[in-house]
mmCIF file of C-alpha atoms and ligand atoms in Angstrom:
data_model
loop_
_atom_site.group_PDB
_atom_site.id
_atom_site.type_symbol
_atom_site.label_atom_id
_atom_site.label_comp_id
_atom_site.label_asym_id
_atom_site.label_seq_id
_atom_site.Cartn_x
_atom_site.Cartn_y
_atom_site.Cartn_z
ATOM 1 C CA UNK Y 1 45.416 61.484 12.147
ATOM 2 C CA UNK Y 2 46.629 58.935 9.540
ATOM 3 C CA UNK Y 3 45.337 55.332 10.636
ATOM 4 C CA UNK Y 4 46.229 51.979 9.287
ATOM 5 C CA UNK Y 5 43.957 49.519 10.092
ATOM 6 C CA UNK Y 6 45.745 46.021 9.581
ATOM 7 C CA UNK Y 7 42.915 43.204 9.357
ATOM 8 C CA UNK Y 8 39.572 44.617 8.368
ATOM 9 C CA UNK Y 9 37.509 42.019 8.601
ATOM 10 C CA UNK Y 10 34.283 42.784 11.117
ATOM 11 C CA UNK Y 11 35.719 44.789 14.378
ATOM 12 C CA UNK Y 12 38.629 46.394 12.325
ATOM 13 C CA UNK Y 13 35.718 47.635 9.364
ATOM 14 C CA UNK Y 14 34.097 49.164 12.241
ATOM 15 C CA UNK Y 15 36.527 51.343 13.929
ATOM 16 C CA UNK Y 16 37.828 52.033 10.395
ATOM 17 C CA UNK Y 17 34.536 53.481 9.334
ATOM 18 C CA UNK Y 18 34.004 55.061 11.932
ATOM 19 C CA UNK Y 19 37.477 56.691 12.423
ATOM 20 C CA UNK Y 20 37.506 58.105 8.903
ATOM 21 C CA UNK Y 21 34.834 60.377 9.286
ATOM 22 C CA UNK Y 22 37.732 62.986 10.617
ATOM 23 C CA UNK Y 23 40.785 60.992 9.767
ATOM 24 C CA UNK Y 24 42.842 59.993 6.814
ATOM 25 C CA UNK Y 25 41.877 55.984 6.772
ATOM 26 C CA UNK Y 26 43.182 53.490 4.543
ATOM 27 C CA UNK Y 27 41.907 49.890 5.158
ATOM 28 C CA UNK Y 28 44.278 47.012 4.822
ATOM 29 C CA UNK Y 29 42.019 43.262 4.806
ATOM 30 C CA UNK Y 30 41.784 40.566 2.060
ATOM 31 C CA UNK Y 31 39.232 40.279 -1.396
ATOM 32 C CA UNK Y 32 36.469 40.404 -2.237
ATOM 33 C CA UNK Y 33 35.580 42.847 1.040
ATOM 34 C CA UNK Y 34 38.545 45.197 -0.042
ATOM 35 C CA UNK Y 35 37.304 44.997 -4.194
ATOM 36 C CA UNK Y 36 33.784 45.783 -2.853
ATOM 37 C CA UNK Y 37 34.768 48.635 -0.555
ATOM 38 C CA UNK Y 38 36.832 49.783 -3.526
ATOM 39 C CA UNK Y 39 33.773 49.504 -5.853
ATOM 40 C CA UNK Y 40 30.998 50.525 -3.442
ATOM 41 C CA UNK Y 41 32.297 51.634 -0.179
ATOM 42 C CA UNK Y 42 32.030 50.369 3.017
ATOM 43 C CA UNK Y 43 28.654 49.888 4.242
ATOM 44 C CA UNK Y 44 28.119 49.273 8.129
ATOM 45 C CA UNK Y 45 24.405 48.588 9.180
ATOM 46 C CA UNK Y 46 22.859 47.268 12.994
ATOM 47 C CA UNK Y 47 23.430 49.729 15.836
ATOM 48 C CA UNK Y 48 25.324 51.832 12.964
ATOM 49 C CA UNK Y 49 23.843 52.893 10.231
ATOM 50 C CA UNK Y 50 26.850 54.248 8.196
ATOM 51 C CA UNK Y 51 28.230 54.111 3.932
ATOM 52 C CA UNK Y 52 31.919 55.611 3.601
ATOM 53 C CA UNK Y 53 34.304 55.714 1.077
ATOM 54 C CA UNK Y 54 37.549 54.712 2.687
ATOM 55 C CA UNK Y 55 40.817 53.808 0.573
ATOM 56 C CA UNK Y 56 41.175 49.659 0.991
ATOM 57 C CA UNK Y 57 44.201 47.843 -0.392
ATOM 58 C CA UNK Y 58 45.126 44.251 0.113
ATOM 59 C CA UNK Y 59 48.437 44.805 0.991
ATOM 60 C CA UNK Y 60 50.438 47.045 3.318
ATOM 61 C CA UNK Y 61 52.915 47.608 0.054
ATOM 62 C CA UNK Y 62 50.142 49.871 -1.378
ATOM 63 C CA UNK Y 63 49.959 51.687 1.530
ATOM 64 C CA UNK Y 64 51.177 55.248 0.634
ATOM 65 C CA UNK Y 65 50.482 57.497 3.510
ATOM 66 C CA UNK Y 66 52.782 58.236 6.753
ATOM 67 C CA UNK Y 67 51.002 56.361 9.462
ATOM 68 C CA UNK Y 68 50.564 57.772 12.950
ATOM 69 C CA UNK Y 69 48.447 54.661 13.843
ATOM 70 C CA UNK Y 70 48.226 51.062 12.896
ATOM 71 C CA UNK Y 71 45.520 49.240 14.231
ATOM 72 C CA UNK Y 72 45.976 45.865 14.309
ATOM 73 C CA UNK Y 73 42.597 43.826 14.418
ATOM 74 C CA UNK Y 74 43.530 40.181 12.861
ATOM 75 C CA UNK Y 75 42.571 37.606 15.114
ATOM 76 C CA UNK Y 76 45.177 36.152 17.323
ATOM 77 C CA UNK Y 77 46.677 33.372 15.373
ATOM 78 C CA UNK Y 78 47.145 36.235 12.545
ATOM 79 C CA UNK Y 79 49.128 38.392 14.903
ATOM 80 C CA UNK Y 80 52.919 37.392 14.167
ATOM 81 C CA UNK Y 81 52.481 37.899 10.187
ATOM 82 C CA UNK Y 82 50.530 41.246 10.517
ATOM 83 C CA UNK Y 83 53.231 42.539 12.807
ATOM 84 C CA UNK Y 84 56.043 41.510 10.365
ATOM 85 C CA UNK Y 85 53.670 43.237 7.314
ATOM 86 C CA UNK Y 86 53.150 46.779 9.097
ATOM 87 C CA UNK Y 87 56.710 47.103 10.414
ATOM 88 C CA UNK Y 88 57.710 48.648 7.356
ATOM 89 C CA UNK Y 89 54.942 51.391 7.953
ATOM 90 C CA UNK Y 90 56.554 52.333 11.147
ATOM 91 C CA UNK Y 91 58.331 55.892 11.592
ATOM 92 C CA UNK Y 92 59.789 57.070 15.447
ATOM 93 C CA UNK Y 93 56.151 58.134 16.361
ATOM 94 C CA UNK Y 94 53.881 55.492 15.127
ATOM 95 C CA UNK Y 95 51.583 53.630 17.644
ATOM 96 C CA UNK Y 96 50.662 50.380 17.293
ATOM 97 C CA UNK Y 97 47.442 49.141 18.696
ATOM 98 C CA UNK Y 98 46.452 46.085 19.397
ATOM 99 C CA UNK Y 99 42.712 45.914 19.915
ATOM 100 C CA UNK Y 100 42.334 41.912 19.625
ATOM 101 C CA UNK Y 101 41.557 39.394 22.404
ATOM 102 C CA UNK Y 102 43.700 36.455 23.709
ATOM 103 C CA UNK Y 103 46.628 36.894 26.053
ATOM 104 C CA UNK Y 104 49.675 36.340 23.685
ATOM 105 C CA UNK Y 105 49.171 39.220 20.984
ATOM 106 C CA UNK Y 106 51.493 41.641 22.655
ATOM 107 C CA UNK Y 107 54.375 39.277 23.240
ATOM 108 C CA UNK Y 108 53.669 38.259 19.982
ATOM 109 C CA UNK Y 109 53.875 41.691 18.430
ATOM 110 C CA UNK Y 110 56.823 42.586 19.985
ATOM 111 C CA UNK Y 111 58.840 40.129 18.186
ATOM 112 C CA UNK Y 112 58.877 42.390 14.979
ATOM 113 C CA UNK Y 113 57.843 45.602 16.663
ATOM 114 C CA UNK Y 114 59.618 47.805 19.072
ATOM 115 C CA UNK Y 115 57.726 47.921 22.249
ATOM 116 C CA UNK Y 116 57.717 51.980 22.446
ATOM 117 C CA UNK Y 117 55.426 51.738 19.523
ATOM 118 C CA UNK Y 118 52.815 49.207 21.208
ATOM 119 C CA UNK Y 119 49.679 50.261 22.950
ATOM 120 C CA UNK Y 120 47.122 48.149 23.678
ATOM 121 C CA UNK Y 121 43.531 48.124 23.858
ATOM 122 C CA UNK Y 122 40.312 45.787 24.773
ATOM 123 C CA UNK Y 123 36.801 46.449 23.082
ATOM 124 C CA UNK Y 124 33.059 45.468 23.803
ATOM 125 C CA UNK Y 125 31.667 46.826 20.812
ATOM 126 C CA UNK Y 126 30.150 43.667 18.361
ATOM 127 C CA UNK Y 127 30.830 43.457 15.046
ATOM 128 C CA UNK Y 128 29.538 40.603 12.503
ATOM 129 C CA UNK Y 129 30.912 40.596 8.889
ATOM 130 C CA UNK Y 130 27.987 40.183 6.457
ATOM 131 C CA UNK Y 131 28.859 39.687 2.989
ATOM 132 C CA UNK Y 132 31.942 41.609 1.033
ATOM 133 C CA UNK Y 133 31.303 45.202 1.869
ATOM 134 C CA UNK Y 134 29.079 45.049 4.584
ATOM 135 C CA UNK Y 135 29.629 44.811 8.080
ATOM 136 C CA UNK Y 136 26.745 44.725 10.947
ATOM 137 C CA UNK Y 137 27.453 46.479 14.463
ATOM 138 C CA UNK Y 138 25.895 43.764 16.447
ATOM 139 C CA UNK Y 139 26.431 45.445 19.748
ATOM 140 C CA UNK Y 140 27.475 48.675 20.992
ATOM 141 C CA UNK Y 141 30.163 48.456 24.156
ATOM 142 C CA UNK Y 142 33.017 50.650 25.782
ATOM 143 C CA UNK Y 143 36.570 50.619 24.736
ATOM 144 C CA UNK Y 144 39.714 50.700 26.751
ATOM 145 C CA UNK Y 145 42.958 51.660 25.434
ATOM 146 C CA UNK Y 146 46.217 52.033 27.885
ATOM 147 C CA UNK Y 147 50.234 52.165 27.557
ATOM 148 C CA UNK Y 148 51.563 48.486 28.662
ATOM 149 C CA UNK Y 149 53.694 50.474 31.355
ATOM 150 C CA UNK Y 150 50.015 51.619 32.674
ATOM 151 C CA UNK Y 151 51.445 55.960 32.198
ATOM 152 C CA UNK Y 152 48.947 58.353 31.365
ATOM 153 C CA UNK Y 153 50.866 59.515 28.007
ATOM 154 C CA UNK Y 154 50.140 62.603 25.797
ATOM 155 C CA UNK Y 155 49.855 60.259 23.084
ATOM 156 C CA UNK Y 156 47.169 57.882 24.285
ATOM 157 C CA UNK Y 157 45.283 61.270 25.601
ATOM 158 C CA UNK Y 158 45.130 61.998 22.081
ATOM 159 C CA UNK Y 159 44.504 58.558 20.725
ATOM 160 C CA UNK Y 160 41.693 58.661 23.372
ATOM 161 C CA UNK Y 161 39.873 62.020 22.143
ATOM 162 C CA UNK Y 162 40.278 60.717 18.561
ATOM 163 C CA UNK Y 163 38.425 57.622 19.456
ATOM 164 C CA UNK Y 164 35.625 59.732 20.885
ATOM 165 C CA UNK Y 165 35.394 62.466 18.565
ATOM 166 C CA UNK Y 166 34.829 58.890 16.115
ATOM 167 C CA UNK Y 167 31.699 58.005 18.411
ATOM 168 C CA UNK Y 168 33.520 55.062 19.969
ATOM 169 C CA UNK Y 169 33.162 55.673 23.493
ATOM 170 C CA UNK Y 170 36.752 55.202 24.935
ATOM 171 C CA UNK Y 171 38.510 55.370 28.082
ATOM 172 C CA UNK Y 172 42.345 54.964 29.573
ATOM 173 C CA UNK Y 173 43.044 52.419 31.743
ATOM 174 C CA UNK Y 174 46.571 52.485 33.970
ATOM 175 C CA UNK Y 175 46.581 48.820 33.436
ATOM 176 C CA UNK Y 176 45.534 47.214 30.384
ATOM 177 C CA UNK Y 177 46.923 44.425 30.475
ATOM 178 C CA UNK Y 178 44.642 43.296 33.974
ATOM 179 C CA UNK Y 179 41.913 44.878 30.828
ATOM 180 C CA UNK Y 180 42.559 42.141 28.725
ATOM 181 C CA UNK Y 181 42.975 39.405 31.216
ATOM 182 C CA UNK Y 182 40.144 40.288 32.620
ATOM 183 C CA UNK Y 183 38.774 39.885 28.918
ATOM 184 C CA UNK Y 184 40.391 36.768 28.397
ATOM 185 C CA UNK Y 185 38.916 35.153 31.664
ATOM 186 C CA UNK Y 186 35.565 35.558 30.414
ATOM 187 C CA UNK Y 187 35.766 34.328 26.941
ATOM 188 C CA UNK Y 188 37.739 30.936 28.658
ATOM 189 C CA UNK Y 189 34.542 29.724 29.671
ATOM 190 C CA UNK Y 190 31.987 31.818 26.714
ATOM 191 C CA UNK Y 191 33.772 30.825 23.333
ATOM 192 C CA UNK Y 192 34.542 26.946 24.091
ATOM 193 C CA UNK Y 193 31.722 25.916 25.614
ATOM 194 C CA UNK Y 194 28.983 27.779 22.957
ATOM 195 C CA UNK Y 195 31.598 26.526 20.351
ATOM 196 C CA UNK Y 196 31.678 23.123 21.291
ATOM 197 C CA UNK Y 197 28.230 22.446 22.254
ATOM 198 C CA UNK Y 198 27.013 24.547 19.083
ATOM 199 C CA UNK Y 199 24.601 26.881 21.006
ATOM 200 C CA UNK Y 200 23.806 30.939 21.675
ATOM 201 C CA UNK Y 201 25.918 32.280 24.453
ATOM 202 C CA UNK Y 202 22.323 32.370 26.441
ATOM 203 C CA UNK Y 203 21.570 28.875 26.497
ATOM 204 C CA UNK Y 204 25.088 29.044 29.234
ATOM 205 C CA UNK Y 205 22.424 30.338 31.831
ATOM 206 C CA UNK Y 206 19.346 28.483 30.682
ATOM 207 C CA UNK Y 207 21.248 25.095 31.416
ATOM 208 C CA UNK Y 208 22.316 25.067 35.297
ATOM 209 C CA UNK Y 209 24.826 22.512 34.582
ATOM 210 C CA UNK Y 210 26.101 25.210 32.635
ATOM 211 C CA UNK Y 211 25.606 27.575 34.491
ATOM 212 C CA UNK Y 212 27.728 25.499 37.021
ATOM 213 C CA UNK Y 213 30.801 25.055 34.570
ATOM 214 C CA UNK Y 214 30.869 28.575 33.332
ATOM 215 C CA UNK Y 215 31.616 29.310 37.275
ATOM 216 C CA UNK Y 216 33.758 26.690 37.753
ATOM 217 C CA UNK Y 217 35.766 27.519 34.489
ATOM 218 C CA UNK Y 218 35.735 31.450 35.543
ATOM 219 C CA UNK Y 219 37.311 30.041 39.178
ATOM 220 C CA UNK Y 220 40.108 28.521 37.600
ATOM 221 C CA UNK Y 221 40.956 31.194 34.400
ATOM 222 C CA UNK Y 222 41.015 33.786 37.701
ATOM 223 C CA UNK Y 223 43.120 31.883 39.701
ATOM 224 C CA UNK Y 224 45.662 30.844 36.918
ATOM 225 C CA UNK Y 225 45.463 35.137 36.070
ATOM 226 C CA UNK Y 226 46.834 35.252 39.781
ATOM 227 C CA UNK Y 227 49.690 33.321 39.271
ATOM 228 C CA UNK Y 228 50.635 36.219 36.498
ATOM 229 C CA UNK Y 229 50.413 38.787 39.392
ATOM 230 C CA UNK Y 230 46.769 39.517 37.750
ATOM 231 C CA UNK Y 231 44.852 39.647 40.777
ATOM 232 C CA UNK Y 232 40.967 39.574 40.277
ATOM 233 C CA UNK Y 233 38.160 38.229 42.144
ATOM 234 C CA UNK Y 234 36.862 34.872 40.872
ATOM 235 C CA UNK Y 235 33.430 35.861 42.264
ATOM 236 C CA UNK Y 236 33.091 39.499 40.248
ATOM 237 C CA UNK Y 237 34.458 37.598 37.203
ATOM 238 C CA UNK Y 238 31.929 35.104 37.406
ATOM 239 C CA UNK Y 239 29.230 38.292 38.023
ATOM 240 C CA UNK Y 240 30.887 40.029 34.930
ATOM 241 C CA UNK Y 241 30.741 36.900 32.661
ATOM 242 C CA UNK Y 242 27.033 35.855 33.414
ATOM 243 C CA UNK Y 243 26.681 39.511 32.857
ATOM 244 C CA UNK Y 244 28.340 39.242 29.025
ATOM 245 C CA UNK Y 245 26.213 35.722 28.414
ATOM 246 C CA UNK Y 246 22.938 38.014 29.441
ATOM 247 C CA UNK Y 247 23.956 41.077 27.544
ATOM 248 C CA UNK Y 248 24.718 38.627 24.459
ATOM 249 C CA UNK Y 249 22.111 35.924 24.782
ATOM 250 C CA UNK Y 250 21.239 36.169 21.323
ATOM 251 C CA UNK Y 251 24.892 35.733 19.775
ATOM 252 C CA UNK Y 252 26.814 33.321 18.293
ATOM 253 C CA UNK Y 253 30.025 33.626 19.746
ATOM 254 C CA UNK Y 254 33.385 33.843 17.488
ATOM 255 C CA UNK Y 255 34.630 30.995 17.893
ATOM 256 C CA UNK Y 256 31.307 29.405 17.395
ATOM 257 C CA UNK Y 257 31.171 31.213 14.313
ATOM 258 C CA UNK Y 258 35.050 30.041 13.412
ATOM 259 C CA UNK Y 259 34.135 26.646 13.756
ATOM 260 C CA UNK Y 260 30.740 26.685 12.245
ATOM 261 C CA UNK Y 261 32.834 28.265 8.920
ATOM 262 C CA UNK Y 262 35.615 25.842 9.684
ATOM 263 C CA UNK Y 263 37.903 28.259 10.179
ATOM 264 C CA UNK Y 264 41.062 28.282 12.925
ATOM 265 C CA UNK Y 265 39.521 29.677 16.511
ATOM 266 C CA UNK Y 266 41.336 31.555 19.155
ATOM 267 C CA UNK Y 267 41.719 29.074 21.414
ATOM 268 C CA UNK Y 268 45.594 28.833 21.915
ATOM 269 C CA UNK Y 269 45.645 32.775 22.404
ATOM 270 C CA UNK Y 270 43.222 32.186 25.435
ATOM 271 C CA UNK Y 271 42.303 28.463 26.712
ATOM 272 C CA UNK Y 272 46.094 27.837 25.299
ATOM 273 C CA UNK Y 273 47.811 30.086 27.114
ATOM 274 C CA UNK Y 274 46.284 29.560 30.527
ATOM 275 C CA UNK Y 275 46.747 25.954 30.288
ATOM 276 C CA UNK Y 276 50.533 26.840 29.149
ATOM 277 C CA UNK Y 277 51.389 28.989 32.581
ATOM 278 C CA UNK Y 278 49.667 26.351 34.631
ATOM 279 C CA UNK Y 279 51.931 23.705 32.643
ATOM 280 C CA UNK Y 280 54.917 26.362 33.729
ATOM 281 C CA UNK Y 281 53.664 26.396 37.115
ATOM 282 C CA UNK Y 282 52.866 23.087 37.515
ATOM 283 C CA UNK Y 283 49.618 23.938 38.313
ATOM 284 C CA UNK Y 284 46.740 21.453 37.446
ATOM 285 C CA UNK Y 285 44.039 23.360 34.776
ATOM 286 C CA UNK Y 286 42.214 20.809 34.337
ATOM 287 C CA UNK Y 287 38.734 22.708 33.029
ATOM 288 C CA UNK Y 288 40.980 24.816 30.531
ATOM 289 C CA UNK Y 289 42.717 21.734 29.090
ATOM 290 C CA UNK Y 290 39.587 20.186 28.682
ATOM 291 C CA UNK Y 291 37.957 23.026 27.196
ATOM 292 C CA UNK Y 292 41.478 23.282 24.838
ATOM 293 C CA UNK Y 293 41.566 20.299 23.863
ATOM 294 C CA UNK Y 294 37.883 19.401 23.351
ATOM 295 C CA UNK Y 295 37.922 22.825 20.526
ATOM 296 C CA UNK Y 296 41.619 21.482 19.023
ATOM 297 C CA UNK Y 297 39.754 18.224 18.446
ATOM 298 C CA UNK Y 298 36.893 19.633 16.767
ATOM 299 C CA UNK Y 299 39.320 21.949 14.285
ATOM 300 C CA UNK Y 300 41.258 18.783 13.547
ATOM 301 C CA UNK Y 301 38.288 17.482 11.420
HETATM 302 N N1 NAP G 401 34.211 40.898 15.882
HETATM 303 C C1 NAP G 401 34.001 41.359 17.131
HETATM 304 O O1 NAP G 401 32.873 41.662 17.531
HETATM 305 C C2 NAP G 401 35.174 41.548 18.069
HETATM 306 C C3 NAP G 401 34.986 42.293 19.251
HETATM 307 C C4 NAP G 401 36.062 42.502 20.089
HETATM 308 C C5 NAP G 401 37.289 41.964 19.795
HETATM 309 N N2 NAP G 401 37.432 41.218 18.661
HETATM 310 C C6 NAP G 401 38.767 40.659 18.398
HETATM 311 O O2 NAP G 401 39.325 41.375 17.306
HETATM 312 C C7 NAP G 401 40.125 40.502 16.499
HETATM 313 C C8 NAP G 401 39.556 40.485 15.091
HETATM 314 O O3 NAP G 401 38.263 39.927 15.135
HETATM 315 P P1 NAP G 401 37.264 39.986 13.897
HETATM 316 O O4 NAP G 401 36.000 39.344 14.348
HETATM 317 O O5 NAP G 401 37.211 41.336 13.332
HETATM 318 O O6 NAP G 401 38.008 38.998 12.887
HETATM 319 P P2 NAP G 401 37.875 38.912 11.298
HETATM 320 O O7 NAP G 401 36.511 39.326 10.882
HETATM 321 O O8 NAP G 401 38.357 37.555 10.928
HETATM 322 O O9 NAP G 401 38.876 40.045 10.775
HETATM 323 C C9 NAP G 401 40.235 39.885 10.580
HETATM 324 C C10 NAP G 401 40.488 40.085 9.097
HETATM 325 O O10 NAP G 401 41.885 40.227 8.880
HETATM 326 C C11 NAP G 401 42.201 39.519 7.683
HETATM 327 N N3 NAP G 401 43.624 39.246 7.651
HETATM 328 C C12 NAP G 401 44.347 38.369 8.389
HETATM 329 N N4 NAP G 401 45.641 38.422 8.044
HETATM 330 C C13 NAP G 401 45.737 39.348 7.056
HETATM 331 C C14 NAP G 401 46.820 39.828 6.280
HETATM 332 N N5 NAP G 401 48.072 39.375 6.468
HETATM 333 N N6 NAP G 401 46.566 40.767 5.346
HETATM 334 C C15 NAP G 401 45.305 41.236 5.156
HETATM 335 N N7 NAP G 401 44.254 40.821 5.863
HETATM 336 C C16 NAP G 401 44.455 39.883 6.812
HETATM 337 C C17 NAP G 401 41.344 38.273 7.794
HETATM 338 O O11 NAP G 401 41.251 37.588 6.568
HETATM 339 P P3 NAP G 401 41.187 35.954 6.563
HETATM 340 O O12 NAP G 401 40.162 35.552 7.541
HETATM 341 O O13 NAP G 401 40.859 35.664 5.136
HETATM 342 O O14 NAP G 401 42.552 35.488 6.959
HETATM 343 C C18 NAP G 401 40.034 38.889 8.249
HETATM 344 O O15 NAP G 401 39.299 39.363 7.157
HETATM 345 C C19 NAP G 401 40.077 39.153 17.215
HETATM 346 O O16 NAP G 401 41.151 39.015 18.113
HETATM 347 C C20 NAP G 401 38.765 39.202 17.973
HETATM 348 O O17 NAP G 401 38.727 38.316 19.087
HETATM 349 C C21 NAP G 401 36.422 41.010 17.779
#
């Protein structure tokens, strides 16, 4: 298969490695990771242990191959532009996979994108970027990848054994977008709160005021997913997140990491966006506008 990968920076180096043991990959990110790759290859170390040589180009207008799949792995804020960049890399089959987290990428890729094209997919798998060149696999995890109409298609079936034949354990889900809220839910309460107090995602459970918030943050993010017709239990979500903080104790979350390099953070795509349909619904959020606007204040220095 002939795979795009729009945004390699750490998850989209990753799957791109890995994919291009048996596929045609060409790597689409910014310098100097692209000059390096270009120079040296792409090295992956961590869980992986991994050196290919992978065509990387800076922009999608030196992109010269027919692409059957674009993978789009910019973070959220990035999503708009990258959409707008690929679209002239579409032809009738070409799937479009979003494998990012926040709630508004899909909306957002739609705008440029026909939504026949769009697939969409959540991953658990870590990735850290090193230096130019080098990516670490911080943590191996499962990945889900489903239509947005939730049908078992040929062409996800395919996309599936691809993914698998790559070593990146995948499944289908008949509803990926419950996937990603699910997804979403627990990062409301992980990425602001290690981001804003500047600590490990373990320290949420060592701390049972924390501890406390996390819950109460995972209560609301469920019950403002319910409003969507996303119906999940607050009390497996808080389960599955203390199960995340455990499984990641030693991490630095990404938006920790965002603000610690004083870079934008994905808070609009998740803590903004549930605030937003509670706005809509006029539906008090009060944990996830503090949480919003506590990270927005600390990105405003
Ligand atoms: N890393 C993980 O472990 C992980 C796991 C699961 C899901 N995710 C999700 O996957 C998405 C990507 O995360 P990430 O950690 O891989 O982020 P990342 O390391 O920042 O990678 C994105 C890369 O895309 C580049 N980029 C953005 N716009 C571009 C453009 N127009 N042309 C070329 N390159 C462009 C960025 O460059 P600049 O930064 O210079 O703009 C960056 O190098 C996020 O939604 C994240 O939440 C990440």
């Amino acid at each position: 298969m002939n795979i795009v990968v729009f945004g390699s920076g750490a998850i989209g180096s990753l799957f791109g490695a890995l994919l291009a043991k048996q596929n045609k990959v060409v790597l689409v990110g910014r310098a100097p990771h692209i000059k390096c790759i270009q120079q040296k290859g792409l090295t992956i170390n961590g869980k992986t242990h991994l050196t290919v040589n992978v065509p990387a180009v800076e922009s999608t207008k030196e992109v010269f191959l027919s692409a059957d799949l674009i993978l789009l792995t910019v973070k959220s804020y990035d999503t708009e532009t990258a959409s707008n960049q690929v679209r002239p890399l579409l032809h009738d089959q070409t799937m479009v996979v979003s494998l990012q987290n926040g709630l508004d990428n899909i909306e957002k890729i739609e705008q440029n994108i026909e939504k026949k094209h769009i697939l969409a997919g959540v991953t658990t798998h870590g990735a850290l970027f090193s230096a130019p060149g080098t990516i670490i696999h911080t943590g191996k995890g499962k990945t889900i990848l489903g239509e947005l109409d939730g049908r078992p298609s040929e062409r996800l079936n395919m996309l599936i054994s691809i993914f698998n034949q790559a070593g990146i354990e995948t499944q289908m889900s008949i509803d990926i977008k419950r996937e990603i809220w699910r997804k979403a839910i627990i990062n409301s309460s992980i990425n602001p709160l290690t981001a804003f107090l500047g600590c490990k995602n373990g320290y949420l459970l060592e701390n049972p005021l924390l501890e406390k918030t996390v819950e109460y943050v995972c209560t609301e993010s469920s019950r403002i997913a319910s409003l969507k017709g996303i119906i999940v239990s607050p009390v497996e979500m808080i389960e599955k997140t203390k199960e995340v903080i455990r499984d990641t104790a030693e991490n630095d979350s990404s938006m920790l990491q965002s603000i610690q390099q004083g870079k934008k953070t994905e808070i609009e795509s998740i803590n903004g966006v549930l605030l937003r349909i509670g706005t809509e619904q006029k539906i008090d959020t009060p944990l996830n506008r503090i949480l919003f606007e506590l990270i927005t204040s600390l990105c405003l220095h």
